Short mmCIF file of C-alpha atoms in Angstrom, two decimals:
data_model
loop_
_atom_site.label_atom_id
_atom_site.label_comp_id
_atom_site.label_asym_id
_atom_site.label_seq_id
_atom_site.Cartn_x
_atom_site.Cartn_y
_atom_site.Cartn_z
CA MET A 121 0.01 0.00 0.11
CA ARG A 122 2.21 2.32 0.69
CA ARG A 123 6.50 2.87 1.43
CA SER A 124 8.38 5.43 3.50
CA GLY A 125 11.79 5.50 4.62
CA HIS A 126 10.93 4.02 7.65
CA SER A 127 8.38 1.47 7.31
CA VAL A 128 6.09 -0.53 4.59
CA LEU A 129 2.57 -1.46 4.69
CA LEU A 130 1.43 -4.74 2.93
CA VAL A 131 -2.00 -5.96 2.53
CA GLY A 132 -3.40 -9.56 2.64
CA THR A 133 -5.59 -11.79 4.19
CA VAL A 134 -5.72 -13.73 7.68
CA GLY A 135 -8.22 -16.14 7.54
CA ARG A 136 -11.10 -14.65 5.78
CA GLY A 137 -10.36 -11.03 6.42
CA PRO A 138 -8.43 -8.37 5.02
CA ALA A 139 -5.57 -7.44 6.80
CA VAL A 140 -2.29 -4.85 6.70
CA ALA A 141 0.96 -5.74 7.76
CA LYS A 142 3.28 -2.79 9.13
CA CYS A 143 6.90 -3.95 8.87
CA LEU A 144 9.88 -1.46 10.15
CA LEU A 145 12.52 -0.64 7.48
CA ASP A 146 14.85 1.20 9.74
CA HIS A 147 15.73 -0.69 12.78
CA SER A 148 17.69 2.16 14.05
CA PRO A 149 17.16 2.32 18.32
CA GLU A 150 14.63 5.33 18.09
CA GLN A 151 12.68 3.80 15.33
CA ALA A 152 12.62 0.69 16.78
CA GLU A 153 11.42 2.23 19.96
CA ARG A 154 8.72 4.07 18.33
CA PHE A 155 7.36 0.98 16.47
CA ARG A 156 7.54 -0.79 19.76
CA HIS A 157 5.15 1.98 21.25
CA GLU A 158 2.50 1.38 18.55
CA ILE A 159 2.12 -2.34 19.44
CA THR A 160 1.68 -1.29 22.93
CA ALA A 161 -0.70 0.94 22.15
CA TYR A 162 -2.70 -1.41 19.89
CA ARG A 163 -2.39 -4.13 22.58
CA THR A 164 -3.89 -1.53 24.82
CA PHE A 165 -6.51 -0.81 23.26
CA VAL A 166 -7.87 -4.64 22.70
CA ARG A 167 -8.90 -4.11 26.60
CA HIS A 168 -9.52 -0.79 26.73
CA ARG A 169 -11.23 0.56 23.84
CA PRO A 170 -10.73 4.57 22.90
CA PRO A 171 -13.55 6.64 22.36
CA VAL A 172 -12.96 6.36 18.40
CA ARG A 173 -12.60 3.57 15.80
CA VAL A 174 -9.04 2.00 15.69
CA PRO A 175 -8.20 -0.81 13.67
CA ARG A 176 -8.12 -4.44 15.63
CA LEU A 177 -5.08 -5.94 16.31
CA ILE A 178 -4.55 -9.38 14.78
CA ALA A 179 -0.53 -10.14 15.80
CA ALA A 180 2.69 -8.26 16.57
CA ASP A 181 6.31 -9.09 17.01
CA PRO A 182 8.32 -6.69 18.99
CA ASP A 183 11.39 -7.76 18.06
CA GLY A 184 10.92 -8.17 14.31
CA CYS A 185 8.73 -5.12 14.48
CA VAL A 186 6.11 -6.14 12.66
CA LEU A 187 2.56 -5.16 13.33
CA VAL A 188 -0.85 -7.01 11.73
CA ALA A 189 -4.06 -5.43 11.97
CA GLU A 190 -7.41 -5.58 10.47
CA ARG A 191 -7.65 -3.38 7.28
CA THR A 192 -10.59 -1.14 7.58
CA PRO A 193 -12.82 0.31 5.04
CA GLY A 194 -12.42 4.15 4.48
CA ARG A 195 -10.82 6.64 2.56
CA PRO A 196 -8.14 8.57 4.20
CA VAL A 197 -9.07 12.71 4.53
CA ALA A 198 -5.76 13.49 2.66
CA LEU A 199 -3.23 11.77 1.04
CA GLN A 200 -0.62 14.02 1.92
CA ARG A 201 0.88 15.82 5.26
CA HIS A 202 0.07 19.22 3.69
CA PRO A 203 -2.65 18.49 1.49
CA LEU A 204 -2.94 20.99 -1.61
CA GLU A 205 -6.45 21.48 -1.15
CA SER A 206 -9.15 22.00 1.84
CA PRO A 207 -11.04 19.18 3.30
CA ALA A 208 -14.45 19.42 2.83
CA HIS A 209 -16.38 21.16 5.94
CA SER A 210 -18.04 17.82 7.10
CA ASP A 211 -14.89 15.73 6.67
CA LEU A 212 -13.14 18.57 8.70
CA ARG A 213 -16.05 18.20 11.48
CA ALA A 214 -15.41 14.18 11.37
CA VAL A 215 -11.88 14.84 12.05
CA LEU A 216 -12.11 17.15 14.89
CA GLY A 217 -14.89 15.49 16.72
CA ALA A 218 -12.57 12.13 16.65
CA ILE A 219 -9.72 14.00 17.83
CA ARG A 220 -11.43 15.70 20.90
CA ARG A 221 -12.99 12.73 21.94
CA VAL A 222 -9.61 10.93 22.14
CA ASN A 223 -8.30 14.13 23.84
CA ALA A 224 -10.92 13.40 26.61
CA TRP A 225 -10.08 9.68 27.24
CA GLN A 226 -8.55 8.75 30.08
CA PRO A 227 -6.66 5.39 29.23
CA PRO A 228 -5.67 2.95 32.47
CA PRO A 229 -2.73 4.54 34.37
CA GLY A 230 0.86 3.60 33.64
CA ARG A 231 -0.15 2.60 29.85
CA PHE A 232 0.96 5.58 28.30
CA GLU A 233 3.88 8.48 29.17
CA ALA A 234 4.52 11.95 28.40
CA GLN A 235 5.92 11.96 24.65
CA LEU A 236 7.47 15.28 24.68
CA ASP A 237 10.09 17.29 26.59
CA TYR A 238 8.96 20.55 26.29
CA GLY A 239 11.80 22.19 28.20
CA ARG A 240 14.39 19.91 26.21
CA ARG A 241 12.82 20.51 22.95
CA VAL A 242 12.79 24.18 23.26
CA ALA A 243 16.72 23.92 24.16
CA ARG A 244 17.36 21.67 21.27
CA TYR A 245 15.68 23.96 18.48
CA HIS A 246 17.46 26.76 20.05
CA GLU A 247 20.87 25.42 19.76
CA LEU A 248 20.05 24.17 16.11
CA GLY A 249 19.38 27.83 15.05
CA LEU A 250 15.58 27.40 14.81
CA LEU A 251 14.15 29.65 17.64
CA THR A 252 15.84 33.00 18.63
CA ASP A 253 16.61 34.03 21.85
CA ARG A 254 13.30 35.58 22.59
CA ASP A 255 11.47 32.75 21.23
CA MET A 256 13.16 30.39 23.67
CA GLY A 257 12.80 33.00 26.48
CA ASP A 258 8.90 33.72 25.70
CA LEU A 259 8.39 29.81 25.52
CA GLN A 260 10.08 29.33 28.60
CA LYS A 261 7.54 31.87 30.20
CA LEU A 262 4.56 30.18 29.05
CA LEU A 263 5.86 26.66 30.27
CA HIS A 264 6.69 28.24 33.90
CA GLY A 265 3.24 29.60 33.86
CA LEU A 266 1.85 26.59 32.81
CA ALA A 267 3.81 24.69 35.77
CA ARG A 268 2.59 27.04 38.07
CA GLY A 269 -0.77 26.45 37.33
CA GLY A 270 -0.70 22.83 37.66
CA GLY A 271 0.48 21.94 34.31
CA ARG A 272 -2.53 19.82 33.16
CA TRP A 273 -1.83 16.98 30.31
CA GLU A 274 -4.10 15.65 27.50
CA PHE A 275 -4.05 12.42 26.21
CA CYS A 276 -3.27 12.74 22.28
CA HIS A 277 -2.76 10.76 19.01
CA GLY A 278 0.66 12.53 18.93
CA ASP A 279 0.48 12.61 15.08
CA ALA A 280 -3.19 13.74 14.31
CA LEU A 281 -2.65 14.59 10.57
CA LEU A 282 -5.43 14.22 7.76
CA SER A 283 -3.67 11.25 6.34
CA ASN A 284 -3.98 9.33 9.54
CA VAL A 285 -7.89 9.53 9.63
CA LEU A 286 -9.74 6.89 7.41
CA LEU A 287 -13.60 8.22 6.88
CA SER A 288 -15.42 4.65 6.87
CA PRO A 289 -18.98 4.12 6.81
CA ALA A 290 -18.98 3.53 10.69
CA GLY A 291 -17.02 6.76 11.29
CA PRO A 292 -13.51 7.96 11.42
CA VAL A 293 -10.51 5.44 12.22
CA LEU A 294 -7.66 7.09 13.48
CA VAL A 295 -3.97 4.85 12.23
CA ASP A 296 -0.34 5.24 13.03
CA TRP A 297 -0.53 5.45 17.19
CA GLN A 298 3.33 5.35 17.24
CA HIS A 299 3.25 9.05 19.20
CA ALA A 300 0.44 8.38 21.23
CA GLY A 301 0.75 9.68 24.72
CA TRP A 302 0.49 12.66 27.34
CA TYR A 303 1.08 16.06 25.79
CA LEU A 304 0.28 19.41 27.04
CA PRO A 305 -3.35 20.45 26.08
CA GLY A 306 -3.95 21.02 22.44
CA TYR A 307 -0.84 19.26 20.83
CA ASP A 308 -3.58 17.38 18.12
CA LEU A 309 -5.02 20.58 17.11
CA ALA A 310 -1.62 22.27 16.99
CA THR A 311 -0.78 19.44 14.56
CA LEU A 312 -3.82 19.83 12.42
CA TRP A 313 -3.39 23.38 12.23
CA SER A 314 0.16 23.11 11.05
CA VAL A 315 -1.27 21.38 8.16
CA LEU A 316 -4.22 23.29 7.10
CA GLY A 317 -2.65 25.91 5.29
CA ASP A 318 -4.68 26.44 2.71
CA SER A 319 -7.92 26.39 4.93
CA PRO A 320 -8.16 29.49 6.85
CA MET A 321 -11.92 29.15 8.15
CA ALA A 322 -10.60 25.61 9.61
CA ARG A 323 -7.54 27.07 11.27
CA ARG A 324 -9.84 29.92 12.87
CA GLN A 325 -12.23 27.04 14.11
CA ILE A 326 -9.45 25.10 15.54
CA SER A 327 -7.74 28.36 17.29
CA GLN A 328 -11.24 28.93 18.67
CA LEU A 329 -11.79 25.20 19.90
CA ALA A 330 -8.21 25.16 21.31
CA GLN A 331 -8.36 28.39 23.42
CA ALA A 332 -12.15 28.04 24.87
CA ALA A 333 -10.96 26.66 27.94
CA GLY A 334 -9.20 29.64 29.15
CA ARG A 335 -5.84 31.18 29.29
CA ASP A 336 -3.91 27.98 30.29
CA ALA A 337 -5.71 26.36 27.25
CA ARG A 338 -4.27 29.29 24.87
CA ASP A 339 -0.92 29.54 26.50
CA ALA A 340 -0.34 25.27 25.85
CA PHE A 341 -1.92 25.34 22.64
CA LEU A 342 0.54 28.16 21.60
CA VAL A 343 3.38 26.58 22.81
CA ASN A 344 2.32 23.24 20.98
CA LEU A 345 1.82 25.19 17.63
CA MET A 346 5.19 26.88 17.70
CA LEU A 347 7.25 23.53 18.21
CA VAL A 348 5.19 21.82 15.54
CA LEU A 349 5.81 24.51 13.27
CA THR A 350 9.44 24.79 13.90
CA ARG A 351 9.80 21.20 13.80
CA GLU A 352 7.99 21.29 10.22
CA VAL A 353 10.03 23.95 8.69
CA ARG A 354 13.39 21.74 9.82
CA THR A 355 11.69 18.76 7.84
CA CYS A 356 10.95 20.87 4.60
CA GLU A 357 14.01 22.63 4.83
CA THR A 358 15.77 19.03 4.87
CA ALA A 359 13.20 17.88 1.84
CA VAL A 360 14.67 20.99 -0.10
CA GLN A 361 18.03 20.90 0.65
CA ARG A 362 17.47 16.80 -0.80
CA ALA A 363 15.34 18.30 -3.98
CA MET A 364 18.41 20.59 -4.90
CA ARG A 365 20.93 17.80 -4.26
CA ASP A 366 19.05 15.14 -6.25
CA PRO A 367 16.99 16.79 -9.01
CA ALA A 368 14.33 14.64 -10.54
CA PRO A 369 15.32 13.76 -14.46
CA ALA A 370 13.73 15.69 -16.90
CA GLY A 371 10.47 14.32 -17.66
CA VAL A 372 9.57 13.99 -14.25
CA SER A 373 9.86 17.14 -12.60
CA ASP A 374 9.20 19.29 -15.85
CA ARG A 375 5.30 18.18 -15.87
CA PRO A 376 3.34 20.61 -18.45
CA GLY A 377 1.39 22.80 -15.70
CA GLN A 378 2.52 21.29 -12.64
CA MET A 379 5.04 22.13 -10.14
CA SER A 380 7.97 19.69 -9.56
CA ALA A 381 8.60 18.18 -6.09
CA GLY A 382 11.34 20.82 -5.10
CA GLU A 383 8.94 23.88 -6.10
CA GLU A 384 6.13 22.44 -4.06
CA GLN A 385 8.69 21.90 -1.06
CA ARG A 386 9.86 25.47 -1.27
CA LEU A 387 6.48 26.78 -1.84
CA LEU A 388 5.24 25.03 1.70
CA LEU A 389 8.52 26.03 3.28
CA ARG A 390 8.04 29.62 2.36
CA ARG A 391 4.30 29.32 3.75
CA LEU A 392 5.40 27.20 7.07
CA HIS A 393 8.18 30.46 7.82
CA ASP A 394 4.99 32.66 7.70
CA ASP A 395 2.94 30.50 9.88
CA CYS A 396 5.79 30.92 12.45
CA ALA A 397 5.95 34.28 12.36
CA MET A 398 2.30 34.38 12.93
CA ALA A 399 2.60 31.98 15.83
CA ARG A 400 5.83 33.84 17.28
CA ARG A 401 3.60 37.29 17.47
CA ALA A 402 0.53 35.15 19.45
CA VAL A 403 3.19 33.67 21.77
CA ARG A 404 4.61 37.30 22.47
CA ALA A 405 1.38 38.34 22.91
CA ALA A 406 0.35 36.06 25.49
CA VAL A 407 3.24 36.46 27.08
CA GLY A 408 2.15 40.03 27.89
CA THR A 409 -0.58 38.67 29.52
CA ARG A 410 0.91 36.59 32.21
#
């Protein structure tokens, strides 16, 4: 079905039922740990069902990094990480409803851990030159204010992309749970916001939803948004550099009336930088209210 730099999805059957096997290709310690975390998530869902539909686990091999689950019917809301077209309003409503149900869920204690060390991530991005001194100071102030307010956490899918949501006749199905765990509130919404650059109305709806619970919810969403966008910028810059180093052969990139992959990445990078500037202004305004 799909092959990425880290894994491959194979379609087949188990008994009479359709199934999907996810097999890890990159067995680096980090990727293997993530894959085993996803297996743990699916095993947890066998006995403790989340409030959204997830593929039923059939078999798993943590040592070999293979996961077999039922193949659920449905279409992905988007095929790309950053879709070029806005999703239908009904599709977005279904995605937001599913994400909010996940965020309100309380899984059994000890099954999931915090997936992001916020202070360390801020320091790391600052060291890489992705965040300025003021950015780091502003984010640290918001994190300090959130900690003083009790530091509420929220269970999140962790990779709430439109491509990870299938729309089936029985409702949305969420797949790819390798980043599931506890985050500051609004992480999933920040992820959705970051990939909906061509949907200003959807972004406005997400921002209002994320900030409806008050100042702490607003600040947590802005911290998440700044870190998610910075990660996307870093990933996109790597893709642009790769495209410049290894351009596609003639006839592939020079499609009449269509942009090459490198051009698409450069346009996306420009938009992400604009988004970061917007998030930066919002963070600074939020610091002024602390």
